[in-house]
Short mmCIF file of C-alpha atoms in Angstrom, two decimals:
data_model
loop_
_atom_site.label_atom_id
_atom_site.label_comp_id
_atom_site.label_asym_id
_atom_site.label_seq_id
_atom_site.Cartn_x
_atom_site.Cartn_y
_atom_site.Cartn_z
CA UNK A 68 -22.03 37.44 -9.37
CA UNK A 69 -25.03 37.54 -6.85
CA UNK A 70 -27.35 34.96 -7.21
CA UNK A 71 -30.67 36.23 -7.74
CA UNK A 72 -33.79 34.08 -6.49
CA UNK A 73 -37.63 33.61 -7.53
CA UNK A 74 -38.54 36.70 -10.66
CA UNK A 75 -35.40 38.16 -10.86
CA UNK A 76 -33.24 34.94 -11.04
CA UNK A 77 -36.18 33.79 -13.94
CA UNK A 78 -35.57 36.96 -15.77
CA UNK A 79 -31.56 36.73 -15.81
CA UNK A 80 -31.52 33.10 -16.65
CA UNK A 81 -34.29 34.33 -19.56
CA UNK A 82 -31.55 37.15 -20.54
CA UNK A 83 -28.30 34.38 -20.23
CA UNK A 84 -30.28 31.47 -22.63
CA UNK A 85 -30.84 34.78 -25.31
CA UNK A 86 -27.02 35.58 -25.00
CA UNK A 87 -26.81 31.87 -26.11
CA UNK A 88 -29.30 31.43 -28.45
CA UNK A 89 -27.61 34.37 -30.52
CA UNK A 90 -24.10 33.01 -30.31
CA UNK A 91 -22.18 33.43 -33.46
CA UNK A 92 -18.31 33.74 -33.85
CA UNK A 93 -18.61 37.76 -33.37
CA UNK A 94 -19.31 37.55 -29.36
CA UNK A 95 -18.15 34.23 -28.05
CA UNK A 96 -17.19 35.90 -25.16
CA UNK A 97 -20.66 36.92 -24.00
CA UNK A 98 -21.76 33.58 -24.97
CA UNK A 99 -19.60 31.22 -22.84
CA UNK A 100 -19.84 34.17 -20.23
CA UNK A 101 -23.30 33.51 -20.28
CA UNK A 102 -23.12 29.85 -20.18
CA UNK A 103 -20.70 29.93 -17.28
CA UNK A 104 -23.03 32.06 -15.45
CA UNK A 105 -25.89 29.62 -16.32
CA UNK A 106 -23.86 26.87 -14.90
CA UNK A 107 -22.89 28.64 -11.36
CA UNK A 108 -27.15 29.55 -10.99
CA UNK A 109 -27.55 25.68 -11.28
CA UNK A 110 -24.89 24.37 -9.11
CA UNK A 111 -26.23 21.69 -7.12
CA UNK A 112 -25.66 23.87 -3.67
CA UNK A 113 -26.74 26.65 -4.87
CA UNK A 114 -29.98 27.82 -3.21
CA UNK A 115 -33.24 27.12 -5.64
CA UNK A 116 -30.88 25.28 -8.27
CA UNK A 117 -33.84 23.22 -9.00
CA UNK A 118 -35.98 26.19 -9.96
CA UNK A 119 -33.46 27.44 -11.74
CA UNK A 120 -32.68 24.16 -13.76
CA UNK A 121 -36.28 24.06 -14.69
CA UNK A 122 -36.22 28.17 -15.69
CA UNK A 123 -33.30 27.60 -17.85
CA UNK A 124 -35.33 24.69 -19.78
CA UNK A 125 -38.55 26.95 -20.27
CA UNK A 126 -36.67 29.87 -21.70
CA UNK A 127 -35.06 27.32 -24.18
CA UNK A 128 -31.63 26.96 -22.55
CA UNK A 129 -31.45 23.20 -23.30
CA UNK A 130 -31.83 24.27 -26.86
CA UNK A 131 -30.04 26.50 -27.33
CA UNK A 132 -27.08 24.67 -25.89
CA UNK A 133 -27.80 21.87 -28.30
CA UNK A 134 -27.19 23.67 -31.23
CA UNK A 135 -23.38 24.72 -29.73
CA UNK A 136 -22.20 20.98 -28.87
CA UNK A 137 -21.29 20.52 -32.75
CA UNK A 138 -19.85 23.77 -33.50
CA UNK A 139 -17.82 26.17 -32.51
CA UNK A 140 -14.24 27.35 -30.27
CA UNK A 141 -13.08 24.60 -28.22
CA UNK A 142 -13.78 27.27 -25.41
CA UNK A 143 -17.59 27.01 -26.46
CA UNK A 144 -18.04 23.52 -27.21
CA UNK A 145 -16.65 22.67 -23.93
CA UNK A 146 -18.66 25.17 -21.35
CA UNK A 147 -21.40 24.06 -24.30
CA UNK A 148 -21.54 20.18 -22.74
CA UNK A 149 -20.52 21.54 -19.60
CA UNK A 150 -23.44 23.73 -18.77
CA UNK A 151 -25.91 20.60 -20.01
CA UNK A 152 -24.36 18.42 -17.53
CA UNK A 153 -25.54 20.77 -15.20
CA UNK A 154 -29.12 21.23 -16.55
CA UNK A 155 -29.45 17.33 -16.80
CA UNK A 156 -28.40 16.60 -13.05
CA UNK A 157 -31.21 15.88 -11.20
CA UNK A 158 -34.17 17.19 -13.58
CA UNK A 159 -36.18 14.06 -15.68
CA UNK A 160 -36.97 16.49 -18.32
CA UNK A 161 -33.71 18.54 -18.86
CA UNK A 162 -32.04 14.88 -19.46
CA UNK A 163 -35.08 13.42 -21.41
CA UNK A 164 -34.55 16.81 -23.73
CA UNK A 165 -30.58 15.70 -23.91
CA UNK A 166 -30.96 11.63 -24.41
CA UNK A 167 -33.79 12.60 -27.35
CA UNK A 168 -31.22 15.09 -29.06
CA UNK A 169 -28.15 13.73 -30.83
CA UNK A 170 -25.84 15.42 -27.46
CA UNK A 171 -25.41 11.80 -26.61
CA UNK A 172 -23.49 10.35 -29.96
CA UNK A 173 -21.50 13.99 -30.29
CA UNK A 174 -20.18 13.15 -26.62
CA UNK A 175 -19.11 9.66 -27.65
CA UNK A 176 -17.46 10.80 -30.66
CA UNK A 177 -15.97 13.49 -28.59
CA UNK A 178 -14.43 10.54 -25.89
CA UNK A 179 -13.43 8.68 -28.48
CA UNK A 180 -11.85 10.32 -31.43
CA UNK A 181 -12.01 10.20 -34.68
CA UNK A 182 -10.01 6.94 -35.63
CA UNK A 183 -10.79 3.31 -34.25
CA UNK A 184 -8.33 0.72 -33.42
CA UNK A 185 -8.82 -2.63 -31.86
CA UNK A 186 -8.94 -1.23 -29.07
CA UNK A 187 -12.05 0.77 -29.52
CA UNK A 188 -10.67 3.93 -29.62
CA UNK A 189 -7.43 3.55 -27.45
CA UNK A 190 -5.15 5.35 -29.66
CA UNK A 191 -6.93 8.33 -29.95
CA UNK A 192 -8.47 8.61 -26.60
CA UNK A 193 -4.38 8.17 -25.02
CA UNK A 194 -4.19 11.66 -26.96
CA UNK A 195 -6.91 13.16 -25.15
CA UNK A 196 -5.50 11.81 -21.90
CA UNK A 197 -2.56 14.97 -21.98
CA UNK A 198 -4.11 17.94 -20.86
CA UNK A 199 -4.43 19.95 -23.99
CA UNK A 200 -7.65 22.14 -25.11
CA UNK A 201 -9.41 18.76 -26.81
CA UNK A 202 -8.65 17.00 -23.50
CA UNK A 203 -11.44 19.78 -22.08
CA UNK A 204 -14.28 19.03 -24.59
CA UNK A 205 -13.44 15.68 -23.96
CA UNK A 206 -13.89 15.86 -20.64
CA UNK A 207 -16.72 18.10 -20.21
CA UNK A 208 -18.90 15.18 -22.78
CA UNK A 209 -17.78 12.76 -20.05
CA UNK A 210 -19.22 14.87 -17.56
CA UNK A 211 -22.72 14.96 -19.02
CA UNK A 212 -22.82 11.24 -20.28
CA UNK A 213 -22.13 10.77 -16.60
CA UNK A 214 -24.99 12.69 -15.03
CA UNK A 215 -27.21 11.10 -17.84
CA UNK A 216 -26.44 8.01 -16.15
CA UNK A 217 -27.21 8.76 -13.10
CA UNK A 218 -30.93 8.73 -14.37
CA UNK A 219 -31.45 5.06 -15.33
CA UNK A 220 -34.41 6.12 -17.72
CA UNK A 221 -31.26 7.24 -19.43
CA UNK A 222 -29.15 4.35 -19.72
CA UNK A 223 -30.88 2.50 -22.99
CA UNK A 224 -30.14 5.98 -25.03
CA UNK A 225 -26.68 5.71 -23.74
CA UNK A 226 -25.79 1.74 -24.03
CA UNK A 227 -26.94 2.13 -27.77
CA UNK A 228 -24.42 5.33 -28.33
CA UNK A 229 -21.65 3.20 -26.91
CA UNK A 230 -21.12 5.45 -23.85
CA UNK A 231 -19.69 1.80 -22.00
CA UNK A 232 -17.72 0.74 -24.40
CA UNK A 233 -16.28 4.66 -24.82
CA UNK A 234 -15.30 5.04 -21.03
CA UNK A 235 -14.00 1.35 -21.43
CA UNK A 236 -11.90 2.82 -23.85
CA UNK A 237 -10.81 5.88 -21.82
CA UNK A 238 -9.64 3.33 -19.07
CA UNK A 239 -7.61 0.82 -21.35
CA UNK A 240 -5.74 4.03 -22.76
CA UNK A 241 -5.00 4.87 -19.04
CA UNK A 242 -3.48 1.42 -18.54
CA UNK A 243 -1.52 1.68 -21.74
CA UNK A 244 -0.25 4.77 -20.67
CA UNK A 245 1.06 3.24 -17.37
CA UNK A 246 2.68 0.75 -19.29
CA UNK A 247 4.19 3.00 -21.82
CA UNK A 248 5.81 4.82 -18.71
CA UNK A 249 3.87 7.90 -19.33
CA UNK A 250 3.65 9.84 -15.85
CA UNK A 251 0.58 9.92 -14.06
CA UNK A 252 1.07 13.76 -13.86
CA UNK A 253 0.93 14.14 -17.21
CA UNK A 254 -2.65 12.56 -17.56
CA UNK A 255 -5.95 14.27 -18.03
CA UNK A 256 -7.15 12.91 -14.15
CA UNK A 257 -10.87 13.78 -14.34
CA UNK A 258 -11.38 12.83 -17.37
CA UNK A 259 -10.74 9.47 -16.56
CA UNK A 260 -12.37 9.77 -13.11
CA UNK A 261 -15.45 11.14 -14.92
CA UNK A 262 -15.48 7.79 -17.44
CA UNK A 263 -15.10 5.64 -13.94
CA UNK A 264 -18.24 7.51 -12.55
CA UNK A 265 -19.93 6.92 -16.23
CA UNK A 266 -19.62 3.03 -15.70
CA UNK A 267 -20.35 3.29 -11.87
CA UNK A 268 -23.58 5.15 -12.38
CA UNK A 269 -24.37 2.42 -14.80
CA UNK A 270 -23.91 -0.08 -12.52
CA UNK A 271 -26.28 0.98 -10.18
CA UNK A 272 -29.32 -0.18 -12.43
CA UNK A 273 -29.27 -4.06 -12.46
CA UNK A 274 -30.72 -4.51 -15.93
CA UNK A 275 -27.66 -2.46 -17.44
CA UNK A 276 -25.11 -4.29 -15.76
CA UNK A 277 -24.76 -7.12 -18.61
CA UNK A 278 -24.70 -4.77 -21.57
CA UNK A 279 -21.85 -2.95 -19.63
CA UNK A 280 -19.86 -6.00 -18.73
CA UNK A 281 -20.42 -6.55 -22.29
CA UNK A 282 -18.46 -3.26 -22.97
CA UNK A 283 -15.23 -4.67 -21.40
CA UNK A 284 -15.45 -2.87 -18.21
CA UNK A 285 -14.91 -5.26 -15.52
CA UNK A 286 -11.32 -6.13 -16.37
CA UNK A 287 -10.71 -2.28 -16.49
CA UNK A 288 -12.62 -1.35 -13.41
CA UNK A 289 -10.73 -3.92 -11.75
CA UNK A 290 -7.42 -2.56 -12.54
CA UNK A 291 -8.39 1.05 -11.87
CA UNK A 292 -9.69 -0.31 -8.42
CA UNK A 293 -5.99 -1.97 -7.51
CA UNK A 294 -4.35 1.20 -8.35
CA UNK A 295 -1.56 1.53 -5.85
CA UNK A 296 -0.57 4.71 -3.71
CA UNK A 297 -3.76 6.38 -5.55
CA UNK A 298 -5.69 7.71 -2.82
CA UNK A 299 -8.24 9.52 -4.89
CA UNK A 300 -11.73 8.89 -5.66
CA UNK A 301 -10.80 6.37 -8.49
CA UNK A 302 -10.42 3.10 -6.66
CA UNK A 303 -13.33 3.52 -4.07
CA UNK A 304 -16.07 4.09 -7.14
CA UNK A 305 -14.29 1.65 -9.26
CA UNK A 306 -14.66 -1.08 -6.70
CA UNK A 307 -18.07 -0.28 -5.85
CA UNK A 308 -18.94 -0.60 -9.58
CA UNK A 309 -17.18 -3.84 -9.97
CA UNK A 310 -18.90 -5.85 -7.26
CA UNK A 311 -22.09 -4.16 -8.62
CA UNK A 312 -21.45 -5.47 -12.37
CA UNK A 313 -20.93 -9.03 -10.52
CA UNK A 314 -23.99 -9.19 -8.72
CA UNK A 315 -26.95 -9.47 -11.60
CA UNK A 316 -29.99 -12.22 -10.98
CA UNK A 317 -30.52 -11.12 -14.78
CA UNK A 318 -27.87 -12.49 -15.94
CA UNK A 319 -27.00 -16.62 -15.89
CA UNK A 320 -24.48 -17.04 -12.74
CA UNK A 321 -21.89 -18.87 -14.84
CA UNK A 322 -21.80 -15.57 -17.17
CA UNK A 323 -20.13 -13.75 -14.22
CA UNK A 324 -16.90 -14.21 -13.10
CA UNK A 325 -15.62 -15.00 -9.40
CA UNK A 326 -13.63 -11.58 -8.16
CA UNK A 327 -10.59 -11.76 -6.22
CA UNK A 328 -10.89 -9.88 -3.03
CA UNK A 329 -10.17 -5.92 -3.14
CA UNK A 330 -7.57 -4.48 -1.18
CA UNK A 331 -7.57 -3.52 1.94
CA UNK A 332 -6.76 0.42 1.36
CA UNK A 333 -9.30 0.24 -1.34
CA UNK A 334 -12.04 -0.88 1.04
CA UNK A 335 -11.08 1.72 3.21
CA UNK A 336 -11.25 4.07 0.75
CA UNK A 337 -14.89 2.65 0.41
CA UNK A 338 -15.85 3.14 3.75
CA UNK A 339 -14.88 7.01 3.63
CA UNK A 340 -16.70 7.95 0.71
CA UNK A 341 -20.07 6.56 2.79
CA UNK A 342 -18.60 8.31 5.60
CA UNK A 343 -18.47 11.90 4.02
CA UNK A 344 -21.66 11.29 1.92
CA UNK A 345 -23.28 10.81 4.78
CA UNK A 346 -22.55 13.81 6.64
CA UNK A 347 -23.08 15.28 3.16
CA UNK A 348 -19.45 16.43 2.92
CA UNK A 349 -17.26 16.14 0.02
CA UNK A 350 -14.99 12.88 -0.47
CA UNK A 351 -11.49 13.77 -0.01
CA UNK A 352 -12.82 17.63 -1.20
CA UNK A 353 -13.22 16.33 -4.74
CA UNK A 354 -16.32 14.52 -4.90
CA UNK A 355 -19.65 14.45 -3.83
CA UNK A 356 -21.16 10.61 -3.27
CA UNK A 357 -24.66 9.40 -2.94
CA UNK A 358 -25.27 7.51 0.71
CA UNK A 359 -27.63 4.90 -0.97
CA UNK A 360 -25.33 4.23 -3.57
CA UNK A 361 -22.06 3.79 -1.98
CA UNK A 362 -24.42 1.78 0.30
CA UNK A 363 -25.49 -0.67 -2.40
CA UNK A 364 -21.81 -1.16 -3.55
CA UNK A 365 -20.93 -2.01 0.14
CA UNK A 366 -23.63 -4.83 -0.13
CA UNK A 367 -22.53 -6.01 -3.38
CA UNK A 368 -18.69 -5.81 -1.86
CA UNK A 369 -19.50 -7.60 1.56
CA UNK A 370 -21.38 -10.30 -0.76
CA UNK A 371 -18.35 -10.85 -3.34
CA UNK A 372 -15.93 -12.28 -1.05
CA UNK A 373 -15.76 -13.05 2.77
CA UNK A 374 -12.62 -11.18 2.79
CA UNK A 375 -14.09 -8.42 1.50
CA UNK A 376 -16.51 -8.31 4.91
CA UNK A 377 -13.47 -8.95 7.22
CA UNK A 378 -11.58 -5.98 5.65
CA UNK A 379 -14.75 -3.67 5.48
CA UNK A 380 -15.69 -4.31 9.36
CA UNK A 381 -11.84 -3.84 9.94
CA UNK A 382 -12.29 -0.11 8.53
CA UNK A 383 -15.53 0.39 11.24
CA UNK A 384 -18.30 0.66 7.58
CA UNK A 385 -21.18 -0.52 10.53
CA UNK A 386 -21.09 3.39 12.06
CA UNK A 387 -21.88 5.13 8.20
CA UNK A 388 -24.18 2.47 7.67
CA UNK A 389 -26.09 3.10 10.54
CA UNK A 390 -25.67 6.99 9.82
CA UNK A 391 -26.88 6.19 6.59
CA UNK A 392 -30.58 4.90 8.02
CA UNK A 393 -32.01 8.46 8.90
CA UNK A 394 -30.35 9.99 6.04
CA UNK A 395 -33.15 9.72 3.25
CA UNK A 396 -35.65 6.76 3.03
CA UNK A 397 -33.82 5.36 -0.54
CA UNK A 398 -30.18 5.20 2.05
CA UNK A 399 -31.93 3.73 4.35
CA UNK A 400 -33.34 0.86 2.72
CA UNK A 401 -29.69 0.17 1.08
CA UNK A 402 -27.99 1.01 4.16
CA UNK A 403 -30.14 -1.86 6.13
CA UNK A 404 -29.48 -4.29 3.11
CA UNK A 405 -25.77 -3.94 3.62
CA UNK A 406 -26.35 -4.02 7.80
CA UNK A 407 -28.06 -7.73 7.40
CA UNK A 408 -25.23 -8.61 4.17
CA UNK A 409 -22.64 -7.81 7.00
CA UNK A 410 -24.03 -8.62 10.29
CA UNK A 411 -26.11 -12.18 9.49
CA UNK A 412 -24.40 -14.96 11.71
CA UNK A 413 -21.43 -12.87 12.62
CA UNK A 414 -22.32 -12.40 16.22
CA UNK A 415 -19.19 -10.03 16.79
CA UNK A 416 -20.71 -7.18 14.00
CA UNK A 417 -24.27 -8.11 15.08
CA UNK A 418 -23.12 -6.85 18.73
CA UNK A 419 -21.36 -3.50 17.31
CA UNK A 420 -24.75 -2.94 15.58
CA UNK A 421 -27.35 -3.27 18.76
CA UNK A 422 -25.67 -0.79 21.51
CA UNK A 423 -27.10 1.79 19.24
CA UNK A 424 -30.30 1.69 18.35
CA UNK A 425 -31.86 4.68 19.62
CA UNK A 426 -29.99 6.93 16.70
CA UNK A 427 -32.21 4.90 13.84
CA UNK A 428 -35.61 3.22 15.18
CA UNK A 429 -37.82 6.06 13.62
CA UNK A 430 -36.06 5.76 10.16
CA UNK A 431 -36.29 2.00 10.25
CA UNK A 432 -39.80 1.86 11.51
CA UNK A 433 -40.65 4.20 8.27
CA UNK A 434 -38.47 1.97 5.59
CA UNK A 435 -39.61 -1.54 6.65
CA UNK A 436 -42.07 -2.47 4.03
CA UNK A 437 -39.51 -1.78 1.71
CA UNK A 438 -37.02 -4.51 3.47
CA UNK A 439 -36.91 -8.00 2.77
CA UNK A 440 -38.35 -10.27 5.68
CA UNK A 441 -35.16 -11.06 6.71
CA UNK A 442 -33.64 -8.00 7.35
CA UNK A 443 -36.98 -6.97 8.93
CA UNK A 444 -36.46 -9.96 11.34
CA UNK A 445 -33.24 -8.88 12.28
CA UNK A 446 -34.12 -5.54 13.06
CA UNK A 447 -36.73 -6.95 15.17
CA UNK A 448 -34.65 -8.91 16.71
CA UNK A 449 -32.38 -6.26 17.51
CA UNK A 450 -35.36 -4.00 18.49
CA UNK A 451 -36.15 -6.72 21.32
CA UNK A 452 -32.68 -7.23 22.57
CA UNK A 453 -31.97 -3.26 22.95
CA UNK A 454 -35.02 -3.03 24.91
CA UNK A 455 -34.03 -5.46 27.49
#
């Protein structure tokens, strides 16, 4: 399909939510051809996707694709959730639309099943974890509880629907599959990697962290992160959303446990993912990170444990982080946090910081008044050292 821009692109999107709004049981194919073409006009690389997101919304697409999450093929339902995960990302109103709607409790119940054990869920989300046709609805309702969360005006909406404590779920059916011997080929993988971005986008937003350690999902993000021979996106976001959920000054310190430190492959794994989001490439072509966000869990990682900052020098994270600094002014503030976490009093890191200054004075000229003195000191400091 060629993608159409400005009138023309309005007027097919217009023509793609009536193909929707008109669904019925007699033409399902136009309608999830129509919601698959909705999706690939809003793609986040596609050229005006934002215009587009917000052209879908005013001819009624969010709407209209509310009314097909409860009902329905499986073929429907799932390019149904699919094609709102894509409206939500990155537009306030498409996901305020979505969190006021009841989307968010028929995604939970989707992740979880039906029945409830004591487990939360386990039995019937280990179902879902084979690749079947539920496994895709399932998936597809991670998928837009997880760009939800990546708005934290979201996040209250989706703590009270139990969207923790259903990717919690998700992840303790993964272990028990592992223990049950069942092979990891055999497992739905991104629908679990879509509940381990659910809890990691959580994460981010400090006054969410308790209610999702509340959930359970330390212990399993901790297990997902020490995954063995996994060398996909899993253990990187999992660790970064671990040593987020442990650092909370809204929470009583005794409240939060003491981490052991991750592994060293892990933190390498960590230090790519800020590598490719920084030159705004794909992780491992599978994923797409967010510099200031993979920045913050570097912080939070460096912070946790001293071996943690041995092993994340080891795998070179000063050159992304000082990438990072003219990459937007939000990565640049969290990308000079996680500079002064690593680099205060270690004179050997301090020095593979200052030979290169000239790449980021502009950008951290611009973000200083959002830096804490100290940092500011230390760039000052390293300001007047370069310069002599």
């Amino acid at each position: 399909m060629a993608l159409a821009d400005g009138a023309a692109a309005r007027e097919e999107i217009a023509e793609h939510v009536a193909t929707i709004r008109a669904a019925s049981a007699y033409n399902e194919a136009a309608t999830v051809k129509a919601m698959q073409q909705l999706f690939s006009m809003c793609r986040s690389k596609t050229p005006g996707h934002l215009a587009n997101q917000a052209a879908a919304a005013e001819a009624g697409g969010v709407a209209a694709l509310l009314e097909l999450v409860g009902q329905g093929s499986t073929r429907s339902r799932t390019w149904a959730f699919n094609t709102l995960g894509r409206l939500c990302f990155d537009h306030a109103d498409n996901a305020a639309q979505v969190c006021e709607s009841g989307a968010i409790e028929a995604a939970v119940a989707n992740v979880l099943g039906c029945a409830h054990d004591e487990y939360g869920g386990a039995v019937d989300v280990g179902l879902a974890l084979r690749s079947h046709d539920d496994a895709r609805v399932k998936d597809k309702s991670a998928y837009l509880l997880g760009n939800l969360a990546a708005r934290p005006a979201s996040h209250r909406r989706l703590l009270q629907c139990g969207a923790a404590s259903a990717a919690v779920a998700v992840l303790r059916a993964l272990n028990l599959a592992h223990e049950q011997g069942l092979p990891e080929g055999e497992i739905h993988a991104a629908f679990i990697a879509r509940s381990v971005g659910l809890l990691t986008n959580l994460s981010v937003h400090e006054p969410s962290r308790a209610a999702v350690r509340e959930a359970g999902a330390l212990e399993e993000l901790q297990r997902v992160a020490r995954e063995s021979g996994h060398d996909s996106h899993r253990p990187a976001s999992a660790a970064i959303a671990s040593a987020n959920l442990c650092s909370d000054s809204t929470s009583d310190p005794a409240s939060i446990p003491q981490l052991e430190p991750m592994p060293e492959k892990v933190l390498e794994y960590v230090v790519k993912a800020l590598s490719s989001a920084v030159k705004r490439e794909k992780y491992m072509g599978n994923v797409y990170y967010t510099p200031w966000k993979v920045a913050m869990g570097v912080q939070n990682l460096a912070a946790m444990h001293a071996l943690n900052l041995q092993r994340l020098a080891a795998a070179r994270v000063i050159e992304p982080l000082v990438d990072g600094l003219s990459f937007d002014e939000r990565s640049a503030e969290h990308c000079s946090r996680a500079l002064y976490e690593l680099c205060a009093g270690n004179a050997t890191l301090e020095h593979e910081l200052l030979p290169r200054p000239q790449r980021a004075l502009t950008t951290q000229l611009r973000v200083l008044r959002t830096l804490t003195p100290l940092v500011v000191a230390m760039q000052r400091v390293a300001w007047a050292r370069a310069h002599h």
